[in-house]
Amino acid sequence: MKIALLQILPSGGQEENRKKGEQWCRRAKAAGADIALFPEMWNCGYRIPEDTAERDRLAVPADGEFVSSFGRLAKELEMAIGISFLEEYRPSPRNSFRLFDRFGNCALHYAKVHTCDFGEEKVLTAGKDFYVADLDTAEGMVKVGAMICYDREFPESARILMLKGAELVLVPNACPMEINRLSQLRARAFENMIAIATANYPAGQPDCNGHSTLFDGIAYRPVEQEARDTLVLEADEEEGLFTAEVSLAELREYRRVEVHGDAYRRPKRYKILTKNIKKPPFVREDYRN
């Protein structure tokens, strides 16, 4: 299964972004991609105005023309498309992601759970849960989940997706991908035995630097003596289309026999994880439950 990471710069207005997004999806299809993934909040280039009216103006309905156009495009190209956008929502917009399958149907809709409440995302409505969907690709069915940017920094995000059956997690992103954030993705893939594809904005977008990645989640191969890096692809900082493949058959066999994921977990020992108790030094005044 080939995944295309659209590490591209926004063009200004929403219609310009829609047209540019379409052009790059066509390039992804020409490159043989089964899935094309956009960076975070593509419709507005990850812009969250302080002014409420301006923010609401940028937000688009999940079933509106901007988002739906990528559903029609997915059907035309017979390629899944994952589009991230500022979603029109009440009481305030959401940072959302919608995955269209190759037939143009909405396979997955997700709103960012871990909004950055210490920054500009404090005005957004946070999502309530993580979801996994069966995605029909030309290479067969694959169970897909999503995280958005800051979600990656919480092991619980990927863990829940793994427990719900995810084999592949798609991650729209908008931040500087340095060694520690890349290490988080590597860890999430390793500990859950899942593939993780991340599409970031390139250098030129404020606070972003490219380095979109694909981790295949396979740390060991029977024919190899040493552990291997699960990193299949790491893009540079430039704007571009970056593609890499994941072997679903190999990943499934690896998950069937290896020791990570849910194989030897002991949930009865983890009761404290479900308690919402904040103690110093982790108390924050801007924390939203």
Short mmCIF file of C-alpha atoms in Angstrom, two decimals:
data_model
loop_
_atom_site.label_atom_id
_atom_site.label_comp_id
_atom_site.label_asym_id
_atom_site.label_seq_id
_atom_site.Cartn_x
_atom_site.Cartn_y
_atom_site.Cartn_z
CA MET A 1 0.00 0.00 0.00
CA LYS A 2 1.54 3.31 -1.10
CA ILE A 3 0.96 6.46 0.95
CA ALA A 4 1.56 9.96 -0.39
CA LEU A 5 2.44 12.71 2.08
CA LEU A 6 1.48 16.12 0.68
CA GLN A 7 4.13 18.35 2.26
CA ILE A 8 2.88 21.53 0.62
CA LEU A 9 2.44 25.23 1.37
CA PRO A 10 -0.99 26.89 1.54
CA SER A 11 -1.75 29.37 -1.22
CA GLY A 12 -3.65 32.02 0.71
CA GLY A 13 -7.40 31.81 0.26
CA GLN A 14 -9.53 28.71 0.68
CA GLU A 15 -10.39 28.36 -2.98
CA GLU A 16 -6.70 28.59 -3.86
CA ASN A 17 -5.95 25.92 -1.28
CA ARG A 18 -8.70 23.72 -2.68
CA LYS A 19 -7.33 24.01 -6.21
CA LYS A 20 -3.74 23.45 -5.12
CA GLY A 21 -4.79 20.48 -3.02
CA GLU A 22 -6.54 18.97 -6.03
CA GLN A 23 -3.45 19.39 -8.19
CA TRP A 24 -1.25 17.63 -5.65
CA CYS A 25 -3.76 14.81 -5.21
CA ARG A 26 -3.58 14.24 -8.95
CA ARG A 27 0.20 14.06 -8.68
CA ALA A 28 -0.17 11.55 -5.85
CA LYS A 29 -2.41 9.38 -8.02
CA ALA A 30 0.07 9.59 -10.89
CA ALA A 31 2.74 8.37 -8.46
CA GLY A 32 0.62 5.30 -7.71
CA ALA A 33 -0.62 6.30 -4.25
CA ASP A 34 -3.45 4.47 -2.51
CA ILE A 35 -3.83 7.24 0.10
CA ALA A 36 -2.98 10.95 -0.07
CA LEU A 37 -2.61 12.82 3.24
CA PHE A 38 -2.73 16.61 3.80
CA PRO A 39 -1.10 18.66 6.58
CA GLU A 40 -3.13 19.98 9.51
CA MET A 41 -6.05 22.33 8.86
CA TRP A 42 -5.34 22.61 5.13
CA ASN A 43 -8.34 24.79 4.27
CA CYS A 44 -6.85 27.79 6.11
CA GLY A 45 -3.18 26.85 6.41
CA TYR A 46 -3.48 26.30 10.15
CA ARG A 47 -4.63 29.85 10.89
CA ILE A 48 -6.77 30.47 13.98
CA PRO A 49 -7.69 34.18 14.27
CA GLU A 50 -8.30 35.67 17.71
CA ASP A 51 -11.37 37.49 16.38
CA THR A 52 -14.40 35.22 16.75
CA ALA A 53 -16.13 36.43 13.59
CA GLU A 54 -12.99 36.00 11.50
CA ARG A 55 -12.40 32.55 12.96
CA ASP A 56 -15.97 31.49 12.18
CA ARG A 57 -15.58 32.83 8.65
CA LEU A 58 -12.59 30.54 8.06
CA ALA A 59 -14.39 27.47 9.41
CA VAL A 60 -16.07 25.22 6.82
CA PRO A 61 -18.89 22.68 7.26
CA ALA A 62 -17.85 19.04 7.28
CA ASP A 63 -20.33 18.43 4.46
CA GLY A 64 -19.70 21.74 2.72
CA GLU A 65 -18.19 22.35 -0.71
CA PHE A 66 -14.53 22.60 0.36
CA VAL A 67 -14.47 19.21 2.09
CA SER A 68 -16.93 17.48 -0.24
CA SER A 69 -14.86 18.43 -3.28
CA PHE A 70 -12.14 16.09 -2.03
CA GLY A 71 -14.69 13.31 -1.69
CA ARG A 72 -15.62 13.72 -5.33
CA LEU A 73 -11.94 13.85 -6.24
CA ALA A 74 -11.25 10.65 -4.31
CA LYS A 75 -13.96 8.91 -6.32
CA GLU A 76 -12.66 10.28 -9.61
CA LEU A 77 -9.07 9.24 -8.86
CA GLU A 78 -10.04 5.99 -7.12
CA MET A 79 -7.66 6.99 -4.31
CA ALA A 80 -8.32 7.63 -0.63
CA ILE A 81 -7.81 11.24 0.48
CA GLY A 82 -7.31 12.45 4.05
CA ILE A 83 -8.18 16.15 4.38
CA SER A 84 -7.77 18.24 7.54
CA PHE A 85 -9.72 21.45 8.06
CA LEU A 86 -11.08 24.00 10.52
CA GLU A 87 -14.61 22.65 10.97
CA GLU A 88 -17.67 24.82 11.47
CA TYR A 89 -19.01 23.73 14.85
CA ARG A 90 -20.73 25.04 17.96
CA PRO A 91 -19.93 26.50 20.41
CA SER A 92 -16.64 27.01 18.53
CA PRO A 93 -14.89 25.45 15.52
CA ARG A 94 -13.03 22.13 15.66
CA ASN A 95 -9.69 21.01 14.27
CA SER A 96 -10.97 18.10 12.19
CA PHE A 97 -9.97 15.39 9.74
CA ARG A 98 -12.04 13.49 7.19
CA LEU A 99 -10.89 10.44 5.26
CA PHE A 100 -12.61 9.66 1.97
CA ASP A 101 -12.24 6.19 0.50
CA ARG A 102 -11.58 5.48 -3.19
CA PHE A 103 -15.32 5.46 -3.83
CA GLY A 104 -15.74 8.98 -2.45
CA ASN A 105 -17.43 7.88 0.76
CA CYS A 106 -16.53 9.32 4.15
CA ALA A 107 -14.78 6.45 5.92
CA LEU A 108 -13.65 8.37 9.00
CA HIS A 109 -14.34 11.72 10.65
CA TYR A 110 -12.22 12.78 13.63
CA ALA A 111 -11.87 15.97 15.68
CA LYS A 112 -8.60 16.67 17.51
CA VAL A 113 -8.87 15.51 21.12
CA HIS A 114 -5.69 17.10 22.49
CA THR A 115 -6.17 20.71 21.43
CA CYS A 116 -3.22 22.93 22.38
CA ASP A 117 -5.02 24.76 25.19
CA PHE A 118 -1.82 26.59 26.16
CA GLY A 119 -1.93 28.36 22.79
CA GLU A 120 -4.27 29.52 20.06
CA GLU A 121 -6.26 26.28 20.00
CA LYS A 122 -7.72 27.08 23.42
CA VAL A 123 -10.69 28.65 21.62
CA LEU A 124 -11.53 25.48 19.67
CA THR A 125 -13.92 22.70 20.65
CA ALA A 126 -11.99 19.54 21.47
CA GLY A 127 -12.97 16.13 20.09
CA LYS A 128 -14.45 13.49 22.37
CA ASP A 129 -12.99 10.16 21.22
CA PHE A 130 -10.73 8.28 18.80
CA TYR A 131 -12.13 6.21 15.95
CA VAL A 132 -11.03 3.41 13.65
CA ALA A 133 -12.57 2.62 10.27
CA ASP A 134 -12.22 -0.06 7.61
CA LEU A 135 -10.71 1.56 4.53
CA ASP A 136 -11.21 -0.24 1.21
CA THR A 137 -8.10 0.29 -0.93
CA ALA A 138 -6.96 -1.31 -4.17
CA GLU A 139 -4.54 -3.33 -2.03
CA GLY A 140 -7.34 -4.58 0.23
CA MET A 141 -8.97 -3.53 3.49
CA VAL A 142 -6.94 -1.74 6.14
CA LYS A 143 -8.04 -0.51 9.56
CA VAL A 144 -7.25 3.20 9.79
CA GLY A 145 -7.31 5.69 12.65
CA ALA A 146 -6.22 9.31 12.99
CA MET A 147 -4.35 11.60 15.34
CA ILE A 148 -3.76 15.30 14.73
CA CYS A 149 -0.40 16.86 15.65
CA TYR A 150 -0.37 17.30 19.47
CA ASP A 151 -2.33 14.04 19.88
CA ARG A 152 0.95 12.30 19.06
CA GLU A 153 2.48 13.50 22.34
CA PHE A 154 0.12 11.36 24.41
CA PRO A 155 0.76 7.59 24.36
CA GLU A 156 -2.93 7.06 25.13
CA SER A 157 -3.95 8.36 21.68
CA ALA A 158 -2.17 5.69 19.68
CA ARG A 159 -2.83 3.07 22.37
CA ILE A 160 -6.58 3.56 22.09
CA LEU A 161 -6.40 3.37 18.31
CA MET A 162 -4.39 0.15 18.54
CA LEU A 163 -6.91 -1.33 20.98
CA LYS A 164 -9.70 -0.44 18.53
CA GLY A 165 -7.88 -2.37 15.82
CA ALA A 166 -5.92 0.30 13.92
CA GLU A 167 -3.16 -0.94 11.63
CA LEU A 168 -2.41 2.47 10.12
CA VAL A 169 -2.68 5.88 11.79
CA LEU A 170 -2.79 9.06 9.69
CA VAL A 171 -1.43 12.23 11.30
CA PRO A 172 -2.00 15.71 9.79
CA ASN A 173 0.61 18.00 11.37
CA ALA A 174 1.65 21.65 11.72
CA CYS A 175 4.72 22.14 13.91
CA PRO A 176 8.52 21.85 13.81
CA MET A 177 9.34 18.16 13.59
CA GLU A 178 12.56 17.89 15.57
CA ILE A 179 14.25 14.87 17.12
CA ASN A 180 11.92 14.58 20.12
CA ARG A 181 8.68 14.74 18.14
CA LEU A 182 10.05 12.28 15.61
CA SER A 183 10.99 10.05 18.54
CA GLN A 184 7.39 10.19 19.77
CA LEU A 185 6.12 8.91 16.42
CA ARG A 186 8.79 6.21 16.36
CA ALA A 187 7.77 5.12 19.86
CA ARG A 188 4.04 5.12 19.07
CA ALA A 189 4.67 2.91 16.03
CA PHE A 190 7.04 0.57 17.89
CA GLU A 191 5.01 0.05 21.07
CA ASN A 192 1.70 -0.49 19.26
CA MET A 193 3.01 -2.31 16.17
CA ILE A 194 1.19 0.10 13.87
CA ALA A 195 2.20 2.10 10.81
CA ILE A 196 2.08 5.88 11.29
CA ALA A 197 2.05 8.37 8.41
CA THR A 198 2.53 12.08 9.18
CA ALA A 199 2.12 14.98 6.74
CA ASN A 200 3.64 18.29 7.89
CA TYR A 201 3.92 21.70 6.25
CA PRO A 202 7.32 22.44 4.66
CA ALA A 203 9.70 25.20 5.65
CA GLY A 204 8.12 28.50 4.65
CA GLN A 205 5.00 27.87 6.70
CA PRO A 206 5.51 29.59 10.09
CA ASP A 207 6.73 27.23 12.81
CA CYS A 208 6.96 24.27 10.40
CA ASN A 209 9.93 22.54 8.82
CA GLY A 210 8.75 19.56 6.78
CA HIS A 211 10.17 16.17 7.84
CA SER A 212 6.94 14.35 7.07
CA THR A 213 7.42 10.69 7.95
CA LEU A 214 6.22 7.14 7.54
CA PHE A 215 6.99 4.55 10.21
CA ASP A 216 5.96 1.00 9.33
CA GLY A 217 5.90 -0.31 12.94
CA ILE A 218 8.02 -3.39 12.17
CA ALA A 219 11.05 -3.40 14.48
CA TYR A 220 12.23 -6.96 13.84
CA ARG A 221 12.39 -9.26 10.85
CA PRO A 222 13.05 -13.01 11.18
CA VAL A 223 15.73 -12.89 8.48
CA GLU A 224 17.66 -10.05 10.13
CA GLN A 225 19.93 -10.38 13.16
CA GLU A 226 19.50 -6.86 14.50
CA ALA A 227 16.54 -4.64 15.25
CA ARG A 228 15.66 -2.27 12.44
CA ASP A 229 14.52 1.34 12.37
CA THR A 230 10.79 1.46 11.68
CA LEU A 231 11.34 4.71 9.74
CA VAL A 232 10.54 4.07 6.08
CA LEU A 233 10.51 7.68 4.91
CA GLU A 234 11.58 11.06 6.26
CA ALA A 235 11.11 14.02 3.94
CA ASP A 236 13.43 17.00 3.79
CA GLU A 237 12.24 20.55 4.54
CA GLU A 238 11.18 21.44 1.00
CA GLU A 239 7.72 21.48 -0.52
CA GLY A 240 6.99 18.26 -2.33
CA LEU A 241 5.22 14.95 -2.74
CA PHE A 242 6.75 12.13 -0.72
CA THR A 243 5.63 8.52 -1.13
CA ALA A 244 6.47 5.27 0.61
CA GLU A 245 4.97 1.82 0.94
CA VAL A 246 3.76 -0.35 3.81
CA SER A 247 3.47 -4.12 3.45
CA LEU A 248 0.18 -4.98 5.14
CA ALA A 249 0.88 -8.71 4.94
CA GLU A 250 4.23 -8.31 6.71
CA LEU A 251 2.79 -5.95 9.31
CA ARG A 252 -0.07 -8.33 10.10
CA GLU A 253 2.23 -11.31 10.50
CA TYR A 254 4.52 -9.25 12.73
CA ARG A 255 1.56 -8.19 14.88
CA ARG A 256 0.42 -11.80 15.12
CA VAL A 257 3.65 -13.07 16.69
CA GLU A 258 5.47 -10.19 18.39
CA VAL A 259 5.29 -9.11 22.05
CA HIS A 260 4.14 -5.48 21.83
CA GLY A 261 0.70 -3.92 21.33
CA ASP A 262 -1.93 -5.64 23.44
CA ALA A 263 -0.18 -9.03 23.63
CA TYR A 264 1.00 -8.81 27.24
CA ARG A 265 -0.70 -5.73 28.65
CA ARG A 266 -2.21 -5.91 32.17
CA PRO A 267 -5.11 -3.40 32.17
CA LYS A 268 -6.19 -4.28 35.72
CA ARG A 269 -2.93 -2.75 36.96
CA TYR A 270 -3.54 0.57 35.22
CA LYS A 271 -6.52 1.94 37.17
CA ILE A 272 -4.82 5.27 37.92
CA LEU A 273 -4.87 6.05 34.18
CA THR A 274 -8.63 6.56 34.29
CA LYS A 275 -8.56 8.98 37.24
CA ASN A 276 -8.60 12.69 36.46
CA ILE A 277 -6.39 13.85 39.32
CA LYS A 278 -3.95 16.70 38.70
CA LYS A 279 -1.06 17.08 41.14
CA PRO A 280 1.95 19.40 41.16
CA PRO A 281 4.07 19.92 39.14
CA PHE A 282 1.44 19.25 36.43
CA VAL A 283 -1.32 21.64 37.52
CA ARG A 284 -2.12 24.18 34.77
CA GLU A 285 -4.69 26.98 35.08
CA ASP A 286 -5.59 26.76 31.38
CA TYR A 287 -6.27 23.00 31.43
CA ARG A 288 -9.68 22.06 30.03
CA ASN A 289 -11.20 18.80 31.24
#
